[in-house]
Short mmCIF file of C-alpha atoms in Angstrom, two decimals:
data_model
loop_
_atom_site.label_atom_id
_atom_site.label_comp_id
_atom_site.label_asym_id
_atom_site.label_seq_id
_atom_site.Cartn_x
_atom_site.Cartn_y
_atom_site.Cartn_z
CA MET D 1 -70.53 1.83 -91.60
CA GLN D 2 -67.94 2.29 -94.35
CA ARG D 3 -65.61 4.08 -91.92
CA ARG D 4 -65.86 1.30 -89.39
CA THR D 5 -65.03 -1.34 -92.12
CA GLN D 6 -62.02 0.72 -93.19
CA SER D 7 -60.69 1.01 -89.65
CA ALA D 8 -61.11 -2.74 -89.07
CA THR D 9 -59.11 -3.62 -92.25
CA THR D 10 -56.31 -1.22 -91.69
CA SER D 11 -55.53 -1.77 -87.91
CA PRO D 12 -56.15 -4.41 -85.36
CA TRP D 13 -57.27 -1.89 -82.70
CA THR D 14 -60.27 0.36 -82.29
CA SER D 15 -58.60 3.24 -80.55
CA HIS D 16 -55.37 4.11 -78.88
CA ILE D 17 -53.69 7.02 -76.88
CA TYR D 18 -50.16 6.27 -77.79
CA PRO D 19 -47.72 5.91 -76.01
CA PHE D 20 -50.02 5.21 -73.17
CA ILE D 21 -52.70 2.65 -74.03
CA ARG D 22 -54.29 0.79 -76.86
CA ARG D 23 -57.74 -0.91 -76.97
CA TYR D 24 -58.06 -3.80 -79.47
CA GLU D 25 -61.29 -4.81 -81.31
CA ASP D 26 -61.54 -8.04 -79.31
CA GLY D 27 -61.70 -5.96 -76.09
CA ARG D 28 -58.10 -6.42 -74.86
CA ILE D 29 -56.44 -3.50 -73.35
CA GLU D 30 -52.66 -2.91 -73.55
CA ARG D 31 -50.99 -0.40 -71.46
CA PHE D 32 -47.56 0.78 -72.41
CA VAL D 33 -46.65 3.10 -69.43
CA ARG D 34 -45.88 0.99 -66.52
CA SER D 35 -43.95 1.37 -63.17
CA SER D 36 -43.10 -1.70 -61.03
CA PHE D 37 -45.36 -2.39 -57.94
CA VAL D 38 -44.08 -1.42 -54.56
CA PRO D 39 -45.71 -3.19 -51.57
CA ALA D 40 -46.55 -1.27 -48.45
CA SER D 41 -44.36 -1.58 -45.32
CA ALA D 42 -44.82 -0.79 -41.67
CA ASP D 43 -40.95 -0.31 -41.46
CA PRO D 44 -40.19 3.47 -42.08
CA ALA D 45 -36.74 2.55 -43.29
CA ALA D 46 -38.25 0.98 -46.48
CA SER D 47 -39.69 4.34 -47.65
CA GLY D 48 -37.26 7.00 -46.36
CA GLY D 49 -38.58 7.34 -42.91
CA VAL D 50 -42.25 6.94 -43.75
CA ALA D 51 -44.44 3.89 -42.74
CA THR D 52 -46.90 2.78 -45.34
CA ARG D 53 -50.27 0.83 -45.23
CA ASP D 54 -52.90 -0.19 -47.71
CA VAL D 55 -56.58 0.25 -46.93
CA VAL D 56 -59.88 -0.51 -48.72
CA VAL D 57 -61.89 2.69 -49.07
CA GLN D 58 -65.05 1.20 -50.59
CA ASP D 59 -65.99 -2.50 -50.72
CA ALA D 60 -68.53 -2.10 -53.52
CA THR D 61 -66.08 -0.69 -56.08
CA GLY D 62 -62.77 -1.92 -54.56
CA VAL D 63 -61.39 1.54 -54.42
CA SER D 64 -58.31 1.53 -52.09
CA ALA D 65 -55.52 3.85 -50.92
CA ARG D 66 -52.05 3.75 -49.64
CA LEU D 67 -51.41 5.71 -46.38
CA PHE D 68 -48.07 7.38 -45.70
CA LEU D 69 -47.20 8.26 -42.03
CA PRO D 70 -43.91 9.99 -41.20
CA SER D 71 -42.07 8.14 -38.50
CA GLY D 72 -41.83 11.04 -36.16
CA ALA D 73 -45.64 11.39 -35.96
CA ALA D 74 -46.02 7.86 -34.75
CA ALA D 75 -43.52 8.59 -32.01
CA THR D 76 -44.93 11.85 -30.80
CA CYS D 77 -48.72 11.30 -31.57
CA SER D 78 -48.75 14.73 -33.17
CA ARG D 79 -51.64 15.85 -35.42
CA LEU D 80 -50.65 16.20 -39.12
CA SER D 81 -52.03 17.84 -42.24
CA VAL D 82 -53.81 15.32 -44.39
CA VAL D 83 -53.00 15.32 -48.07
CA LEU D 84 -55.43 13.25 -50.33
CA TYR D 85 -53.19 12.63 -53.36
CA ILE D 86 -54.45 11.61 -56.76
CA HIS D 87 -52.02 10.24 -59.31
CA GLY D 88 -51.72 11.17 -62.93
CA GLY D 89 -51.83 8.88 -65.98
CA CYS D 90 -54.32 10.05 -68.53
CA PHE D 91 -57.16 8.52 -66.31
CA CYS D 92 -56.12 5.13 -67.82
CA THR D 93 -52.62 4.26 -66.55
CA ASP D 94 -50.43 4.17 -63.46
CA SER D 95 -51.18 3.48 -59.82
CA ALA D 96 -50.86 4.65 -56.36
CA PHE D 97 -48.89 1.46 -55.73
CA SER D 98 -46.37 2.05 -58.51
CA ARG D 99 -42.80 2.74 -57.70
CA THR D 100 -43.13 6.29 -59.27
CA TYR D 101 -46.05 7.39 -57.16
CA HIS D 102 -44.98 5.46 -53.94
CA ARG D 103 -41.65 7.29 -54.14
CA TYR D 104 -43.18 10.64 -54.53
CA ALA D 105 -45.99 10.27 -51.95
CA ALA D 106 -43.32 9.04 -49.40
CA SER D 107 -41.22 12.09 -50.27
CA LEU D 108 -44.08 14.45 -49.90
CA ALA D 109 -45.09 12.86 -46.46
CA ALA D 110 -41.53 13.15 -45.21
CA ARG D 111 -40.74 16.67 -46.39
CA ALA D 112 -44.25 18.07 -45.50
CA GLY D 113 -44.60 16.14 -42.18
CA ALA D 114 -48.00 15.15 -43.53
CA LEU D 115 -50.17 12.09 -43.58
CA VAL D 116 -50.61 11.34 -47.21
CA VAL D 117 -53.56 9.26 -48.55
CA SER D 118 -52.81 8.24 -52.14
CA VAL D 119 -55.86 7.08 -53.95
CA GLU D 120 -56.03 3.94 -56.17
CA TYR D 121 -58.88 4.89 -58.30
CA ARG D 122 -60.46 2.84 -61.09
CA LEU D 123 -58.96 3.39 -64.65
CA ALA D 124 -60.51 4.00 -68.05
CA PRO D 125 -61.55 2.65 -70.46
CA GLU D 126 -62.67 -0.30 -68.34
CA HIS D 127 -64.23 2.23 -65.98
CA PRO D 128 -64.90 5.49 -67.94
CA ILE D 129 -65.20 8.83 -66.41
CA PRO D 130 -66.90 9.68 -63.88
CA ALA D 131 -65.43 6.60 -62.08
CA ALA D 132 -62.18 8.39 -61.22
CA TYR D 133 -64.11 11.38 -59.84
CA ASP D 134 -66.45 9.17 -57.80
CA ASP D 135 -63.51 7.25 -56.32
CA ALA D 136 -61.62 10.32 -55.26
CA TRP D 137 -64.65 11.66 -53.61
CA ALA D 138 -65.21 8.27 -51.90
CA ALA D 139 -61.64 8.45 -50.60
CA LEU D 140 -62.15 11.98 -49.20
CA ARG D 141 -65.46 11.05 -47.57
CA TRP D 142 -63.67 7.91 -46.11
CA VAL D 143 -60.99 10.22 -44.59
CA ALA D 144 -63.60 12.52 -43.24
CA THR D 145 -66.09 10.03 -41.86
CA THR D 146 -65.27 6.42 -41.42
CA ALA D 147 -61.51 6.67 -41.12
CA SER D 148 -61.70 9.55 -38.70
CA LEU D 149 -63.26 7.08 -36.28
CA SER D 150 -61.93 3.65 -37.19
CA ASP D 151 -58.66 3.96 -38.98
CA PRO D 152 -55.75 3.91 -36.45
CA TRP D 153 -53.56 6.34 -38.24
CA ILE D 154 -56.31 8.79 -39.43
CA SER D 155 -58.03 8.92 -35.96
CA ALA D 156 -54.81 9.28 -34.05
CA HIS D 157 -52.82 11.65 -36.36
CA ALA D 158 -55.17 13.51 -38.84
CA ASP D 159 -55.78 17.21 -38.16
CA PRO D 160 -59.27 17.89 -39.57
CA ARG D 161 -58.42 21.57 -39.91
CA ARG D 162 -55.70 20.92 -42.43
CA VAL D 163 -57.08 18.76 -45.36
CA PHE D 164 -55.56 19.23 -48.73
CA LEU D 165 -56.44 17.81 -52.06
CA ALA D 166 -53.47 17.33 -54.49
CA GLY D 167 -52.70 15.71 -57.75
CA ASP D 168 -50.58 16.00 -60.93
CA SER D 169 -51.79 16.06 -64.52
CA VAL D 170 -55.23 14.44 -64.53
CA GLY D 171 -54.85 13.99 -60.88
CA GLY D 172 -54.72 17.68 -60.62
CA ASN D 173 -58.08 17.81 -62.61
CA ILE D 174 -59.62 15.23 -60.25
CA ALA D 175 -58.44 17.24 -57.15
CA TYR D 176 -59.96 20.39 -58.46
CA HIS D 177 -63.37 18.56 -59.06
CA THR D 178 -63.17 16.84 -55.68
CA ALA D 179 -62.80 20.32 -54.09
CA VAL D 180 -65.82 21.46 -56.02
CA ARG D 181 -67.88 18.45 -54.83
CA ALA D 182 -66.69 19.03 -51.22
CA SER D 183 -68.19 22.58 -51.51
CA ARG D 184 -71.72 21.61 -52.26
CA ASP D 185 -74.45 22.52 -49.80
CA ASP D 186 -76.15 19.12 -49.89
CA GLY D 187 -75.24 17.64 -46.59
CA THR D 188 -72.12 15.81 -47.84
CA SER D 189 -69.69 18.74 -47.90
CA VAL D 190 -66.19 18.26 -46.41
CA ASP D 191 -64.03 21.10 -45.11
CA VAL D 192 -60.90 21.51 -47.34
CA GLU D 193 -58.14 23.85 -46.56
CA GLY D 194 -56.49 23.85 -50.01
CA VAL D 195 -56.15 22.31 -53.42
CA ILE D 196 -52.83 21.68 -55.17
CA MET D 197 -52.84 21.28 -59.01
CA VAL D 198 -49.49 20.26 -60.50
CA GLN D 199 -49.58 20.77 -64.25
CA PRO D 200 -53.29 19.97 -64.25
CA TYR D 201 -54.98 18.48 -67.33
CA LEU D 202 -57.29 21.14 -68.70
CA TRP D 203 -58.50 21.67 -72.26
CA GLY D 204 -61.38 23.04 -74.21
CA GLY D 205 -63.68 22.90 -77.28
CA GLU D 206 -61.43 25.43 -79.16
CA ARG D 207 -57.65 25.69 -78.94
CA LEU D 208 -56.09 28.74 -77.42
CA PRO D 209 -53.84 30.64 -79.82
CA ALA D 210 -50.76 29.10 -78.35
CA GLU D 211 -52.12 25.67 -78.81
CA GLU D 212 -52.88 26.00 -82.50
CA ALA D 213 -49.71 24.22 -83.61
CA TRP D 214 -47.33 21.83 -81.95
CA ASP D 215 -44.05 23.58 -81.21
CA GLY D 216 -42.16 20.36 -81.47
CA VAL D 217 -40.99 20.72 -77.90
CA ALA D 218 -43.89 19.97 -75.63
CA MET D 219 -44.28 16.25 -74.74
CA PHE D 220 -47.87 16.03 -76.12
CA PRO D 221 -49.01 17.57 -79.44
CA PRO D 222 -52.47 19.01 -79.25
CA GLU D 223 -53.88 16.38 -81.67
CA LEU D 224 -53.08 13.73 -78.99
CA VAL D 225 -54.50 15.76 -76.23
CA GLU D 226 -57.77 16.18 -78.07
CA LYS D 227 -58.23 12.37 -78.33
CA LEU D 228 -57.93 11.82 -74.64
CA TRP D 229 -61.29 12.99 -73.20
CA PRO D 230 -63.53 11.33 -75.73
CA PHE D 231 -61.46 8.08 -75.06
CA VAL D 232 -61.81 8.08 -71.26
CA THR D 233 -65.42 9.08 -71.36
CA ALA D 234 -66.30 6.20 -73.73
CA GLY D 235 -67.29 8.77 -76.36
CA GLN D 236 -69.89 10.42 -74.17
CA ALA D 237 -68.20 13.85 -73.97
CA GLY D 238 -66.11 16.13 -76.17
CA ASN D 239 -63.32 18.59 -75.43
CA ASP D 240 -65.90 21.34 -74.70
CA ASP D 241 -66.93 19.51 -71.53
CA PRO D 242 -66.85 21.80 -68.39
CA ARG D 243 -64.96 19.03 -66.54
CA ILE D 244 -61.86 19.99 -68.49
CA ASP D 245 -62.70 23.62 -68.94
CA PRO D 246 -64.24 24.76 -65.64
CA PRO D 247 -66.82 27.64 -65.90
CA ASP D 248 -66.43 30.72 -63.74
CA GLU D 249 -69.45 30.09 -61.63
CA GLU D 250 -67.95 26.61 -60.66
CA ILE D 251 -64.62 28.22 -59.69
CA ALA D 252 -66.57 30.75 -57.56
CA SER D 253 -68.40 27.97 -55.69
CA LEU D 254 -65.15 26.66 -54.23
CA LYS D 255 -65.13 26.74 -50.47
CA CYS D 256 -61.53 25.84 -49.95
CA ARG D 257 -59.42 28.68 -48.80
CA ARG D 258 -56.26 28.31 -50.75
CA ALA D 259 -55.11 26.90 -54.16
CA LEU D 260 -51.70 26.24 -55.60
CA VAL D 261 -51.31 25.80 -59.34
CA ALA D 262 -47.98 24.64 -60.72
CA LEU D 263 -47.07 24.68 -64.35
CA ALA D 264 -43.94 23.64 -66.41
CA GLY D 265 -42.56 25.98 -69.06
CA LYS D 266 -42.67 23.51 -71.94
CA ASP D 267 -45.87 21.72 -70.97
CA ILE D 268 -48.70 21.88 -73.50
CA PHE D 269 -51.10 22.42 -70.55
CA ARG D 270 -49.20 25.49 -69.20
CA HIS D 271 -51.43 28.07 -70.78
CA ARG D 272 -54.59 26.54 -69.39
CA ALA D 273 -53.03 26.29 -66.02
CA ARG D 274 -51.94 29.88 -66.07
CA ARG D 275 -55.49 30.95 -67.23
CA LEU D 276 -57.06 28.88 -64.37
CA ALA D 277 -54.89 30.62 -61.76
CA SER D 278 -55.81 34.02 -63.26
CA ARG D 279 -59.61 33.24 -63.29
CA MET D 280 -59.34 32.01 -59.68
CA ARG D 281 -57.36 35.17 -58.56
CA ASP D 282 -59.66 37.69 -60.53
CA GLY D 283 -63.07 36.13 -60.26
CA ALA D 284 -65.61 35.81 -57.52
CA TRP D 285 -63.83 33.01 -55.56
CA LYS D 286 -62.71 34.44 -52.27
CA GLY D 287 -59.58 32.20 -51.71
CA SER D 288 -55.95 32.92 -52.30
CA VAL D 289 -53.90 31.59 -55.25
CA THR D 290 -50.28 30.63 -55.47
CA LEU D 291 -48.84 30.19 -58.92
CA VAL D 292 -45.59 28.26 -59.32
CA GLU D 293 -43.89 28.34 -62.74
CA LEU D 294 -41.07 26.00 -63.50
CA GLU D 295 -39.12 27.17 -66.59
CA GLY D 296 -37.51 24.76 -68.98
CA GLU D 297 -39.47 21.72 -67.83
CA ASP D 298 -42.15 19.55 -69.43
CA HIS D 299 -45.09 17.62 -68.14
CA CYS D 300 -44.55 15.77 -64.82
CA PHE D 301 -40.78 16.19 -64.96
CA HIS D 302 -40.66 16.10 -61.16
CA LEU D 303 -41.76 12.46 -61.04
CA TYR D 304 -38.96 11.29 -63.28
CA ARG D 305 -36.24 13.61 -62.27
CA PRO D 306 -36.62 14.32 -58.63
CA GLN D 307 -33.12 15.50 -58.00
CA ARG D 308 -33.37 18.39 -60.45
CA ALA D 309 -33.23 21.91 -58.95
CA THR D 310 -36.72 22.62 -60.47
CA SER D 311 -38.13 19.43 -58.76
CA HIS D 312 -36.78 20.61 -55.41
CA LYS D 313 -38.23 24.02 -55.97
CA LEU D 314 -41.69 22.49 -56.72
CA MET D 315 -41.53 20.30 -53.75
CA GLN D 316 -40.42 23.27 -51.59
CA SER D 317 -43.40 25.33 -52.84
CA ILE D 318 -45.88 22.46 -52.06
CA VAL D 319 -44.44 21.96 -48.58
CA GLN D 320 -44.57 25.65 -47.81
CA PHE D 321 -48.18 25.81 -49.04
CA ILE D 322 -49.25 22.79 -46.91
CA ASN D 323 -47.59 24.20 -43.74
CA GLN D 324 -48.83 27.80 -43.91
CA PRO D 325 -50.67 28.85 -40.74
CA ILE D 326 -54.36 28.56 -41.02
CA ARG D 327 -57.23 30.55 -39.80
CA GLY D 328 -60.39 29.28 -38.12
CA ILE D 329 -61.15 25.70 -36.79
CA SER D 330 -63.26 23.02 -38.31
CA LYS D 331 -64.13 19.45 -37.49
CA PHE D 332 -64.72 16.33 -39.54
#
């Protein structure tokens, strides 16, 4: 009680993850990281040769998504890989409809020749974890069931043999867990070809030796990182939660056939990403792992500096991963 009184008298907010979000004692939420909204457009010229359209995924929760369809596919009626993309933003900021993620998803669709489904999931703290996980799963199930029959773009252009889950930062974490959920033998599994994790958010109850002290270079100091998970889970979980430190048996349960892990050389999460790739490669999982390392870059650099050589290298690696030949045939 004494600690709570001291907090109330020294600051007008109850918690904050600066520079991203602040929650005030009166319940107000202030978000500092914003990108302007971009409307969808059926005109491919508006998004670099990619038509876009917004859909409601789940009426009960209001979860929605933005679809990105390359103009060439519409003309040829060809079947395309499907990339379910999950944006970053610490689980509590940003949007699939923001200029940043609209631009990136459109570029990915155009470069990979893929049908991208960018998920607009519910944000914490208004909707604590596991809301984001549930929303990504709902979007994948929508693609694999409802949309495969009723959505004009999915039904006409989606190749059910080539479904990928992708995301950056916390979106990479969500993509991994969506792949885990898609692997369950409970009658709801979805066939996933691959998972793409770009600088994924991973942590643990104890810091790795390289994380003990902030190097003054990485965008996020470890003290800030350690505040995030308790904040977005409404205090219900700590940094020892297996959702941010996947156990070996969970990794082994994956049924997707391939994984790409991309890390940035200055990113605070690089050690965890490299360790995850090693555990996937050396453990009981039977899939193949591609590790992409971008030296001299920090967290999510590719979103804000898309013209850099390292950003082009990352995009090329993802495009090549998506367009690799596949083995076997599956159906929605």
